[in-house]
PDB file of C-alpha atoms in Angstrom:
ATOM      1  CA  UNK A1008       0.000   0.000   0.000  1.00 49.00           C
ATOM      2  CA  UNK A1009       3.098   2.301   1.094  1.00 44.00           C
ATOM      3  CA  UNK A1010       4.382   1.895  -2.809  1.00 45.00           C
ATOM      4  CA  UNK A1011       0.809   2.358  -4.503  1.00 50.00           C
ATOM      5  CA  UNK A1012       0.704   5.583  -2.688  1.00 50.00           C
ATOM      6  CA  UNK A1013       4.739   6.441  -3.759  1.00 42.00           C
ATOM      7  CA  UNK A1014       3.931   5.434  -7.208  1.00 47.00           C
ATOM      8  CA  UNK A1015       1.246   7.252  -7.466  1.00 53.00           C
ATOM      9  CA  UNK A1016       2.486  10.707  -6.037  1.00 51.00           C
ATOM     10  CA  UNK A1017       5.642  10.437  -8.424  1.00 45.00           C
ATOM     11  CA  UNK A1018       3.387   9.722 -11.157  1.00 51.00           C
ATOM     12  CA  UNK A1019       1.351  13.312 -10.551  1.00 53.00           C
ATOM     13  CA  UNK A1020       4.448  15.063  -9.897  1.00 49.00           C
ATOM     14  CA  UNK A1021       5.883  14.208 -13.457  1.00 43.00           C
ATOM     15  CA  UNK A1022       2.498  14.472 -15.545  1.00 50.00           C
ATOM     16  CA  UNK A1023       2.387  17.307 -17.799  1.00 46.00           C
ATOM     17  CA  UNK A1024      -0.331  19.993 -16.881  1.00 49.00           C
ATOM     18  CA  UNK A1025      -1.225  20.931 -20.375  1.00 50.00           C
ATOM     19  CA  UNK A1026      -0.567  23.876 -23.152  1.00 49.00           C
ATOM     20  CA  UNK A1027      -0.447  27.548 -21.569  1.00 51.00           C
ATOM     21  CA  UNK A1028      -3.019  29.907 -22.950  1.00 51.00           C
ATOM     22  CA  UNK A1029      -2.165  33.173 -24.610  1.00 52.00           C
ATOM     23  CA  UNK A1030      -4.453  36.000 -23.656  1.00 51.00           C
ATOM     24  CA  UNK A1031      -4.653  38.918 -25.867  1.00 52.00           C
ATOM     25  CA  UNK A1032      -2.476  41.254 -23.445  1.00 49.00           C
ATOM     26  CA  UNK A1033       0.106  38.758 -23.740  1.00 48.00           C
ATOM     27  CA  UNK A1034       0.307  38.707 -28.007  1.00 49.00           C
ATOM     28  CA  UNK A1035      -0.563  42.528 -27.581  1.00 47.00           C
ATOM     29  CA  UNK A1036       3.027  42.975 -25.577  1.00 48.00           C
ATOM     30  CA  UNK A1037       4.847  40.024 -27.433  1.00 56.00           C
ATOM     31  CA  UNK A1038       4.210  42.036 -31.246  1.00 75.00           C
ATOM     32  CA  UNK A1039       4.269  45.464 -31.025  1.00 80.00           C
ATOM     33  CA  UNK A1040       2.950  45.137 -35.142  1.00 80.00           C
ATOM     34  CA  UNK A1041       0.082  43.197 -33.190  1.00 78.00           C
ATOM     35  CA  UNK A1042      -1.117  46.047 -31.368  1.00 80.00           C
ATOM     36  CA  UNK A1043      -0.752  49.016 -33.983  1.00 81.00           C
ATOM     37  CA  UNK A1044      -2.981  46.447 -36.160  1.00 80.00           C
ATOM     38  CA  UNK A1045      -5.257  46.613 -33.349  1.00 82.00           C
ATOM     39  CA  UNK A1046      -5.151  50.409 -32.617  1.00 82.00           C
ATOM     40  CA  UNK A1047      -5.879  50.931 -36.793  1.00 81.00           C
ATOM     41  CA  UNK A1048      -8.703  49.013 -36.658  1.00 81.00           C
ATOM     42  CA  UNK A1049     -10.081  50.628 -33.107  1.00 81.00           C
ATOM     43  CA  UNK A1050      -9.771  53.998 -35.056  1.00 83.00           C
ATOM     44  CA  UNK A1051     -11.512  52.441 -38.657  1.00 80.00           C
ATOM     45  CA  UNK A1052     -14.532  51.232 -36.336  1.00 78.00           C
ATOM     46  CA  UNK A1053     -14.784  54.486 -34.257  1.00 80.00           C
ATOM     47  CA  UNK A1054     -14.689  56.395 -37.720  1.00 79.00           C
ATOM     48  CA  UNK A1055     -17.349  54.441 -38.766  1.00 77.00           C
ATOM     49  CA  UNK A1056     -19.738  54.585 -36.081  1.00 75.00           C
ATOM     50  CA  UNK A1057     -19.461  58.574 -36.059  1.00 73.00           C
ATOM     51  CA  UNK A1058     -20.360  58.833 -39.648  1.00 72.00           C
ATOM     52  CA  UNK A1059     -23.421  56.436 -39.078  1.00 73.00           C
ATOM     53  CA  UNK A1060     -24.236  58.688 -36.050  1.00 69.00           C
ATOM     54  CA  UNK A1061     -24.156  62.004 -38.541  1.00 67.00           C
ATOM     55  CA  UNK A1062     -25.843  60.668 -41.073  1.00 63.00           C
ATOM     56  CA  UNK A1063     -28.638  59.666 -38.809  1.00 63.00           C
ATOM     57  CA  UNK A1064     -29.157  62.820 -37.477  1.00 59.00           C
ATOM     58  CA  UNK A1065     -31.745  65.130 -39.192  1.00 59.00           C
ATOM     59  CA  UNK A1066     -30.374  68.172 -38.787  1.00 57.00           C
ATOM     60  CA  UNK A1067     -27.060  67.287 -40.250  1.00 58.00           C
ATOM     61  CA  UNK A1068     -28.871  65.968 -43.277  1.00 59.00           C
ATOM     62  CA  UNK A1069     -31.536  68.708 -44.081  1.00 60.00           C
ATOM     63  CA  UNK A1070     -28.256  71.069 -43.279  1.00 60.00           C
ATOM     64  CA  UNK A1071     -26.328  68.666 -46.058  1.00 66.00           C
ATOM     65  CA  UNK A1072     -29.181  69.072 -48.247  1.00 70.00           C
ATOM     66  CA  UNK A1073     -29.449  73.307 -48.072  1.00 68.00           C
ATOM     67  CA  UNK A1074     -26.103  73.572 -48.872  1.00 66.00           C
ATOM     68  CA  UNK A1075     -25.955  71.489 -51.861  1.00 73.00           C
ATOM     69  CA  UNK A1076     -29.183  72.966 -53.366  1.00 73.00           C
ATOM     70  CA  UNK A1077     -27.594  76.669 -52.523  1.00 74.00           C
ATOM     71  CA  UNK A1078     -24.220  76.295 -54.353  1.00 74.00           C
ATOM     72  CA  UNK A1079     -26.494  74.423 -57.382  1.00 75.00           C
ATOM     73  CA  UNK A1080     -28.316  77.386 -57.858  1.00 72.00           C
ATOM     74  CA  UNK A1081     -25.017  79.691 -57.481  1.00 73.00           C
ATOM     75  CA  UNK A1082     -24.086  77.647 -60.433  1.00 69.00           C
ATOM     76  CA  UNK A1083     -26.689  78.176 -62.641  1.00 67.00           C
ATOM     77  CA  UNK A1084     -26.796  82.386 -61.988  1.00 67.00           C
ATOM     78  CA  UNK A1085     -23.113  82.175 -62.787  1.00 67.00           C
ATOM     79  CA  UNK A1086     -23.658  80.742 -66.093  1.00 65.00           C
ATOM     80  CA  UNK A1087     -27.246  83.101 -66.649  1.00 58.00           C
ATOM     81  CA  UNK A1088     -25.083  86.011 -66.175  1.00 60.00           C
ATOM     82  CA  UNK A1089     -22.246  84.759 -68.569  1.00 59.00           C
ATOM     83  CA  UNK A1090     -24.671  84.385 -71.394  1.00 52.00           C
ATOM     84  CA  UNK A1091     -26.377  87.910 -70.920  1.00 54.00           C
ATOM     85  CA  UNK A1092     -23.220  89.497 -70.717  1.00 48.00           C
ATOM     86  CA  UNK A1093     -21.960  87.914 -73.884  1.00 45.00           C
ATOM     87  CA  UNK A1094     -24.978  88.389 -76.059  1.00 45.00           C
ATOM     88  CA  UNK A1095     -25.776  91.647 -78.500  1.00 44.00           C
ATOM     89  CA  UNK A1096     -28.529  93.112 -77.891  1.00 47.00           C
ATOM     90  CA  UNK A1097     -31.133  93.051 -80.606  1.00 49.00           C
ATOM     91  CA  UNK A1098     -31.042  96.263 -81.998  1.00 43.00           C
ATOM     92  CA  UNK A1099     -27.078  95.974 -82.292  1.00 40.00           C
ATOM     93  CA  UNK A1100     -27.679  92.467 -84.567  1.00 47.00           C
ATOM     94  CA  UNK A1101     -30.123  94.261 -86.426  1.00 43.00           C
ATOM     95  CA  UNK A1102     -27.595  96.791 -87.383  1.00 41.00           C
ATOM     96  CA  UNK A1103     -24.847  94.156 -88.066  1.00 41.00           C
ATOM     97  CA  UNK A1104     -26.957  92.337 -90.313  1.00 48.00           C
ATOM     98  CA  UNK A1105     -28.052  95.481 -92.115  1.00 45.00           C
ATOM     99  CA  UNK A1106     -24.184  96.779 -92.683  1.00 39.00           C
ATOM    100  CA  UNK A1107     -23.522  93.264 -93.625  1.00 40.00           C
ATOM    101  CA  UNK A1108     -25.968  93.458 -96.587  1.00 41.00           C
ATOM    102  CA  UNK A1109     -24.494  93.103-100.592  1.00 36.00           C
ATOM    103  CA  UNK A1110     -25.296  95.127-103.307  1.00 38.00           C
ATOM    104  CA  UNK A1111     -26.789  93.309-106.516  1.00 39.00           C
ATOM    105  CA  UNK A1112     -29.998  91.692-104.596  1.00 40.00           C
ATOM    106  CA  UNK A1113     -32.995  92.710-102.827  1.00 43.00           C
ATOM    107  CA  UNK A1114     -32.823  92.909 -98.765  1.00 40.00           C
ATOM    108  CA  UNK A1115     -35.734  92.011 -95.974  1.00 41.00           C
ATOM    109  CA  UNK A1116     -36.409  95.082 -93.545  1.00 41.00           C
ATOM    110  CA  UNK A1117     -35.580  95.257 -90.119  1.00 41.00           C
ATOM    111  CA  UNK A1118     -38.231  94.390 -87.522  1.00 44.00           C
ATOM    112  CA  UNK A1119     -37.152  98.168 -85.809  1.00 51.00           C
ATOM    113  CA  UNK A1120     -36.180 101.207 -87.304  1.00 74.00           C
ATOM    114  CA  UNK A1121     -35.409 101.926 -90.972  1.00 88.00           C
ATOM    115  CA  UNK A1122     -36.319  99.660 -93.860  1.00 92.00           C
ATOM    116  CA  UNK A1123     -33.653  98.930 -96.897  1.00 94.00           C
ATOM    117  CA  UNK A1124     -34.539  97.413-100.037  1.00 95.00           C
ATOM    118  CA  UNK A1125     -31.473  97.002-103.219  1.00 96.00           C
ATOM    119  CA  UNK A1126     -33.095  96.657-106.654  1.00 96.00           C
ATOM    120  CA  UNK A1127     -30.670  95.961-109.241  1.00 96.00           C
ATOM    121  CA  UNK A1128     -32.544  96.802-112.536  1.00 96.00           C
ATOM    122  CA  UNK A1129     -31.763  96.947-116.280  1.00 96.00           C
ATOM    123  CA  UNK A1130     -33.492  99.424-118.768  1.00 94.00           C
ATOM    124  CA  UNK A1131     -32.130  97.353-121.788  1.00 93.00           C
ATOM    125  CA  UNK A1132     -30.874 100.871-123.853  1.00 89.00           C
ATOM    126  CA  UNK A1133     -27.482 102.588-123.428  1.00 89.00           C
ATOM    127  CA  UNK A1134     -26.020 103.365-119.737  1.00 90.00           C
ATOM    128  CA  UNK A1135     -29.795 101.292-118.367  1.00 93.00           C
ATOM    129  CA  UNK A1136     -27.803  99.439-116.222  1.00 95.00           C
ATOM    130  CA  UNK A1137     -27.875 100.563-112.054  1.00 96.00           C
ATOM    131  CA  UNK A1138     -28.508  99.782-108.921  1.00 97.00           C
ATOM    132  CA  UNK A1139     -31.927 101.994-106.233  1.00 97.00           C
ATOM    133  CA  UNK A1140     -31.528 101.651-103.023  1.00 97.00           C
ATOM    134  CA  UNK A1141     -34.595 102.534-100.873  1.00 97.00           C
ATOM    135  CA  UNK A1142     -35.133 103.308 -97.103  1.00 96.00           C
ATOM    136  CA  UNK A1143     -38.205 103.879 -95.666  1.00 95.00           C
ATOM    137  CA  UNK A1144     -37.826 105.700 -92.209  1.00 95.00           C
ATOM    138  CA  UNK A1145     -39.067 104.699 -89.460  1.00 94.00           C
ATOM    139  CA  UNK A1146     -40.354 101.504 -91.935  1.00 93.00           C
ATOM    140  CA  UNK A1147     -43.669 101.691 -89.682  1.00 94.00           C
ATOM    141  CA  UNK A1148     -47.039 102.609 -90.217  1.00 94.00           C
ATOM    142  CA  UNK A1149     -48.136 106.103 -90.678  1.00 94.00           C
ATOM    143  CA  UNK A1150     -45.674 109.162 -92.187  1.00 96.00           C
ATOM    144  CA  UNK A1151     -42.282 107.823 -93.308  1.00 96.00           C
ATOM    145  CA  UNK A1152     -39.521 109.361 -95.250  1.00 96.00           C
ATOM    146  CA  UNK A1153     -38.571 107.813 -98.663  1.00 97.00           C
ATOM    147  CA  UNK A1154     -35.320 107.893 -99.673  1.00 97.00           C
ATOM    148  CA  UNK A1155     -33.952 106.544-102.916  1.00 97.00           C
ATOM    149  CA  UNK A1156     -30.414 106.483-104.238  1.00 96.00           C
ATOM    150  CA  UNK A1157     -29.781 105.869-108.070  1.00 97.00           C
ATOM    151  CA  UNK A1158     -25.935 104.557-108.929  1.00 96.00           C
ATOM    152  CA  UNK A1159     -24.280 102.567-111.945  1.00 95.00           C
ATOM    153  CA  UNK A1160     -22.487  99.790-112.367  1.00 95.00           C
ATOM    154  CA  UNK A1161     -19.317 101.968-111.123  1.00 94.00           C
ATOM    155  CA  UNK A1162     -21.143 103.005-107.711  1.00 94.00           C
ATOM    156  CA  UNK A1163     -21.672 106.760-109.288  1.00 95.00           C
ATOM    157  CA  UNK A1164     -24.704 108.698-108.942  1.00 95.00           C
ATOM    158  CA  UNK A1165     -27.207 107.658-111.778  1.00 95.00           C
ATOM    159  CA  UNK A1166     -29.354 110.969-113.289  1.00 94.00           C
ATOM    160  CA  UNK A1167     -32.068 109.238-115.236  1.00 95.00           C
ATOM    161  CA  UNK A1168     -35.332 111.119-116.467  1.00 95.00           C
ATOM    162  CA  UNK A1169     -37.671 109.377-114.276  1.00 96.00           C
ATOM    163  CA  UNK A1170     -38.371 107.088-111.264  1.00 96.00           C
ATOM    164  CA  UNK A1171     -40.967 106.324-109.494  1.00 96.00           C
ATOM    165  CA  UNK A1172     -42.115 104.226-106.347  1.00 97.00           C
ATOM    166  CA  UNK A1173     -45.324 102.790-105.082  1.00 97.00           C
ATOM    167  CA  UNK A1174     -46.696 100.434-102.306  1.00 97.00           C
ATOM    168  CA  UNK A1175     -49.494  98.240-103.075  1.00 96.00           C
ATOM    169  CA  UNK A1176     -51.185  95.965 -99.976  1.00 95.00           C
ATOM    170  CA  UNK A1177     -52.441  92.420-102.301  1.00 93.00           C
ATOM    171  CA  UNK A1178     -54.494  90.880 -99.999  1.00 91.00           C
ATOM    172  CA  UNK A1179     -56.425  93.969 -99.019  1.00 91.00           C
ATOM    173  CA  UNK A1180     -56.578  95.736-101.806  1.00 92.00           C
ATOM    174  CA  UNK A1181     -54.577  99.020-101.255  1.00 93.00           C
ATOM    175  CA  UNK A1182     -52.904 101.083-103.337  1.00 90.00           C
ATOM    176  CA  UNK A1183     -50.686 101.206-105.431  1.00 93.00           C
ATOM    177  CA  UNK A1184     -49.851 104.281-103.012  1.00 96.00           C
ATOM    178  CA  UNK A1185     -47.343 106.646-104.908  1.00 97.00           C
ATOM    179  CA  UNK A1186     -44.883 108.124-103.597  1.00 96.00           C
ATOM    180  CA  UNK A1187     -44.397 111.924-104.047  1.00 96.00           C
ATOM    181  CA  UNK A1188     -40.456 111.942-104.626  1.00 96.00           C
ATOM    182  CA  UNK A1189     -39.061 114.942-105.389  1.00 96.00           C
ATOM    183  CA  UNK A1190     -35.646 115.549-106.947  1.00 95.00           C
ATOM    184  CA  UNK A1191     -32.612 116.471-104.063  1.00 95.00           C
ATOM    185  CA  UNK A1192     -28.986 116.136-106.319  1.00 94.00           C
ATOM    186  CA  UNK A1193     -27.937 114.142-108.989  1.00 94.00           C
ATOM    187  CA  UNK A1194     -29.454 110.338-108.535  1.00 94.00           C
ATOM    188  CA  UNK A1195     -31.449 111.129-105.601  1.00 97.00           C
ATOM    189  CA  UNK A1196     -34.811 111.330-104.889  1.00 97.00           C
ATOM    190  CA  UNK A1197     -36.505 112.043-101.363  1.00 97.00           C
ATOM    191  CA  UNK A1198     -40.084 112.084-100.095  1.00 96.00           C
ATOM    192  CA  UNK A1199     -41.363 112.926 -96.488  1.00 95.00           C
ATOM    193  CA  UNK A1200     -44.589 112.405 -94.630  1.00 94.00           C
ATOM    194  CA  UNK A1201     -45.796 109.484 -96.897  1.00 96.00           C
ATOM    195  CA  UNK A1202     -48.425 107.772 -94.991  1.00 95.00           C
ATOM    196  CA  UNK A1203     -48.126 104.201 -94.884  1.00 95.00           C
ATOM    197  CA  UNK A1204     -51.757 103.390 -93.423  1.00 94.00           C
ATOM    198  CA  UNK A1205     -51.158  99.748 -91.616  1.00 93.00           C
ATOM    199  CA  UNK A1206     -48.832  96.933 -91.061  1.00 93.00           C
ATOM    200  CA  UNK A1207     -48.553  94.379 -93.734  1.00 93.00           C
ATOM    201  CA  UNK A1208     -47.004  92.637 -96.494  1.00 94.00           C
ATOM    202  CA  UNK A1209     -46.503  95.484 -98.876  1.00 96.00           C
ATOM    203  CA  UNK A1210     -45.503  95.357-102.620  1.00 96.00           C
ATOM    204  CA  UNK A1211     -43.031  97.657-103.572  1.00 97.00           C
ATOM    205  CA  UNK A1212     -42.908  98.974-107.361  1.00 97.00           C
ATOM    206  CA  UNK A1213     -39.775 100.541-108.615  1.00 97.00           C
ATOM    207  CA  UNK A1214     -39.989 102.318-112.244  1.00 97.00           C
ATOM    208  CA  UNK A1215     -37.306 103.245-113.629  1.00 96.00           C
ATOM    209  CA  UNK A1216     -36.899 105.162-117.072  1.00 96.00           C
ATOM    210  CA  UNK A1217     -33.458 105.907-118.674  1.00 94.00           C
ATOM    211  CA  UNK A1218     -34.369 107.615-122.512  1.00 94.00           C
ATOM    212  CA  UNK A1219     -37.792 107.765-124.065  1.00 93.00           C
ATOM    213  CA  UNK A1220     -37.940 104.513-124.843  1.00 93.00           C
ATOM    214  CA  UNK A1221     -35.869 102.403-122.459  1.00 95.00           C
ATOM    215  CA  UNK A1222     -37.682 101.657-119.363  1.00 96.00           C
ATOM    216  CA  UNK A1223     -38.164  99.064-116.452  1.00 96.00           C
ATOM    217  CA  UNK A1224     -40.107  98.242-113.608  1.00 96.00           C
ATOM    218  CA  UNK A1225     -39.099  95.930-110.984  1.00 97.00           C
ATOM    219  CA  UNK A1226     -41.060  94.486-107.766  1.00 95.00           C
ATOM    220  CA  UNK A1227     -40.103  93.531-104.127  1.00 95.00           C
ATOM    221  CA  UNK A1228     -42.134  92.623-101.405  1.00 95.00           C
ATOM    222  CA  UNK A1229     -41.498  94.761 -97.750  1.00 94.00           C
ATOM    223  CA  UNK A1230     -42.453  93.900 -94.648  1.00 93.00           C
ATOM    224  CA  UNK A1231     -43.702  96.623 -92.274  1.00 92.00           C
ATOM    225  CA  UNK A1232     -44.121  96.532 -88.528  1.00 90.00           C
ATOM    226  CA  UNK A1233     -46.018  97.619 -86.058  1.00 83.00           C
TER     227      UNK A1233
END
């Protein structure tokens, strides 16, 4: 019994009591890589769980919300005011387009202000050749001034015997309205106060008579404004 008991107590004292287990603290302090692993993904989580918190509040989001919709709007005045500031105003296009215009053909009046036509005609007889150009100012209804230059091929003033102009309204029967032009200086003729009674689609008749027997008449239509 003596050596059971021995036996037994030396067996105990040489059995093995099993693996140690590591805790956390212990890695932690064994690899220093360990624990800024550890602190990096602390901070990821923390970062996290504050931007959940913000975006669940509210205020944060209706603030979010104002500021986008304020700086959209910004935008879009900035580019408003850009395109105002770099676009003519109409009258100035108006007056482009009406410098712009070539000799040889007949023009379309201006929706404001004074009304051009070019008439290129050709009498057939000697020197018939030339060019009227006609303004009608204010090219609106009521009393206008008439205004017509004569030149030749060369661009000189052209003295023939005789022109005339009239306005005739098709579709309700007016006219032909003559106009009253009077002689001013070599190839010009001028009329003022000729009444133009409406707005319209007016024909335009341009005679033009270079000997006694050499003669034209050409038509263009004119718009006129109210």
């Amino acid at each position: 019994m003596f050596s059971r008991r021995w036996t037994a107590r030396l067996a105990e004292g040489i059995r093995p009591s099993g693996p140690r287990k590591e805790t956390p603290a212990a890695r932690t302090a064994d690899s220093p890589e360990r624990a800024a692993q550890l602190a990096r993904q602390r901070a990821a989580v923390a970062k996290a769980a504050g931007k959940r918190r913000r975006d669940a509040d509210p205020a944060r989001s209706a603030l979010r919300r104002s500021v986008l919709a304020e700086a959209a709007v910004a935008v879009v005045l900035l580019a408003v005011t850009t395109v105002l500031t770099t676009t003519q105003p109409g009258r100035a296009e108006a007056e482009q387009e009406r410098a712009g215009r070539t000799d040889g053909g007949s023009t379309a009046p201006a929706t404001t202000g004074r009304t051009d036509v070019t008439i290129t005609y050709d009498t057939g007889g000697t020197n018939g050749r030339g060019t009227a150009r006609i303004a009608l100012d204010p090219g609106r209804p009521g009393a206008n001034t008439v205004d017509v230059a004569l030149t030749d091929p060369a661009g000189k003033p052209a003295d023939v015997p005789e022109a005339t102009v009239s306005f005739t309204e098709k579709e309700k029967g007016i006219g032909p309205l003559r106009v009253p032009l009077e002689r001013v200086s070599a190839g010009r003729l001028r009329a003022s106060g000729f009444q133009l009674p409406m707005a319209g689609r007016w024909q335009l008749t341009l005679t033009v008579r270079t000997s006694e027997i050499d003669q034209v008449t050409e038509i263009e239509n004119v718009e006129i404004n109210d």
